[in-house]
Amino acid sequence: AAAAERGARVRSVGVLGRRPGPLGRHAAFLRRQADRLLDGGSDYSELAAFVDERRADEPDGDDAIDANALLGLGLTFFSDQRHALAFDAFFEGFGEQLMILWKFMLLRKRVLFCSLPPIGDSCLFVLFACALAAQTGAPAPAPELFVSVADIDRLRGLPHYAACSTESILLHKPDLWHLAITDGWRMRASGPASQRLCSAVTAGDRRRFASASAEYRRRRSPADALRWFADLNRGLGAALELAAGPAEDHRFSAEAAR
């Protein structure tokens, strides 16, 4: 067997689905199955039973991911140890620049993570980025997860997305993205407006990140951090609605701006 596999044994177990949320609940089981098969097992009965029992778990319907689903990921999907470690790398790696990514996601821009393989953590970073813009009662940006050169035409037609890729040629096509993030958390913006948005971390960004960081580090909980951003987004939305209301001059007050 070792000769047939050229000294490298690889096993992969996965589930196909239309949305990432329901799949995350099964990550631990799938990892255990992959480990068992990697050790030389050939019994697929548990996997067969898993498919039969859960074939209809995911209802048909709209592919859109709402804020409640993303915040639900914070309670279940992100509680997996590997995913929690990836969130820690995401949060600490960006540092104060996380607030720049938050602005791009909240403004429904096109964001591309480009990194070397393996791509697993980058797919999680895409979900984390979408979760930054979640707020109750509003649709969150839809994750594209992994994309390649085969998706170029489709990406050009999307008004906004968050995606990841290992194909660096996409970085040479700035018409596909507003913000590209490469290894080392380096940010590259495309177009004057995006470049201005990406140019510097403001004093307000630093204050907001300090508050978010304190909330996250209190229990090292991804769910707490995502709820903090959801509350921030909800407050921002309420201020904008107030400014667009029946006031005579339709301008922000100093209090609303704060």
Tab-separated table of N, CA and C in Angstrom, residues 25 27 31 51 60 82 94 106 123 131 152 163 175 183 187 191 194 219 232 234 250 255-256:
chain	number	residue	atom	x	y	z
A	25	ARG	N	-21.317	22.832	11.483
A	25	ARG	CA	-21.683	22.025	12.648
A	25	ARG	C	-21.070	20.636	12.591
A	27	ALA	N	-18.002	19.819	11.212
A	27	ALA	CA	-16.564	19.809	10.938
A	27	ALA	C	-15.822	18.817	11.830
A	31	ARG	N	-13.607	15.611	10.560
A	31	ARG	CA	-12.174	15.517	10.839
A	31	ARG	C	-11.832	14.178	11.484
A	51	VAL	N	-24.741	10.543	5.950
A	51	VAL	CA	-25.402	11.103	4.770
A	51	VAL	C	-26.890	10.789	4.791
A	60	ASP	N	-34.264	23.938	1.161
A	60	ASP	CA	-34.144	24.724	-0.059
A	60	ASP	C	-34.536	26.161	0.249
A	82	ARG	N	-9.958	24.752	15.865
A	82	ARG	CA	-9.169	25.197	14.715
A	82	ARG	C	-9.702	26.521	14.177
A	94	PHE	N	-4.473	41.393	11.487
A	94	PHE	CA	-4.884	42.687	10.943
A	94	PHE	C	-4.594	43.823	11.920
A	106	LEU	N	-18.555	46.817	4.953
A	106	LEU	CA	-19.799	47.522	5.237
A	106	LEU	C	-20.280	48.309	4.014
A	123	CYS	N	-10.348	30.597	3.515
A	123	CYS	CA	-11.806	30.483	3.409
A	123	CYS	C	-12.465	30.946	4.707
A	131	ALA	N	-18.731	38.422	8.310
A	131	ALA	CA	-19.363	38.581	9.617
A	131	ALA	C	-19.139	39.972	10.190
A	152	ILE	N	-13.159	34.538	-13.467
A	152	ILE	CA	-12.888	35.944	-13.767
A	152	ILE	C	-14.110	36.642	-14.353
A	163	ALA	N	-13.873	36.867	-1.248
A	163	ALA	CA	-13.420	35.602	-1.815
A	163	ALA	C	-11.947	35.409	-1.480
A	175	ASP	N	-9.311	45.354	-11.908
A	175	ASP	CA	-10.719	45.629	-12.185
A	175	ASP	C	-11.630	44.610	-11.513
A	183	ASP	N	-0.490	37.609	1.716
A	183	ASP	CA	0.182	37.067	2.895
A	183	ASP	C	0.877	38.179	3.666
A	187	MET	N	-2.377	45.036	2.474
A	187	MET	CA	-3.562	45.472	1.754
A	187	MET	C	-3.171	46.252	0.508
A	191	GLY	N	-8.226	51.669	-7.485
A	191	GLY	CA	-9.059	52.840	-7.759
A	191	GLY	C	-8.851	53.920	-6.723
A	194	SER	N	-11.026	53.744	-3.385
A	194	SER	CA	-10.599	52.651	-2.515
A	194	SER	C	-9.234	52.929	-1.912
A	219	ARG	N	-12.568	37.214	26.761
A	219	ARG	CA	-12.782	35.764	26.830
A	219	ARG	C	-12.205	35.023	25.629
A	232	LEU	N	-22.082	47.641	16.686
A	232	LEU	CA	-21.551	48.851	16.071
A	232	LEU	C	-22.304	49.176	14.783
A	234	ARG	N	-25.282	48.204	13.919
A	234	ARG	CA	-26.670	48.563	14.219
A	234	ARG	C	-26.753	50.027	14.664
A	250	HIS	N	-31.439	67.841	7.468
A	250	HIS	CA	-30.920	66.522	7.099
A	250	HIS	C	-29.412	66.424	7.266
A	255	GLU	N	-23.683	64.898	18.105
A	255	GLU	CA	-23.956	63.693	18.884
A	255	GLU	C	-24.103	62.470	17.985
A	256	ALA	N	-24.846	62.632	16.885
A	256	ALA	CA	-25.019	61.521	15.956
A	256	ALA	C	-23.694	61.130	15.318
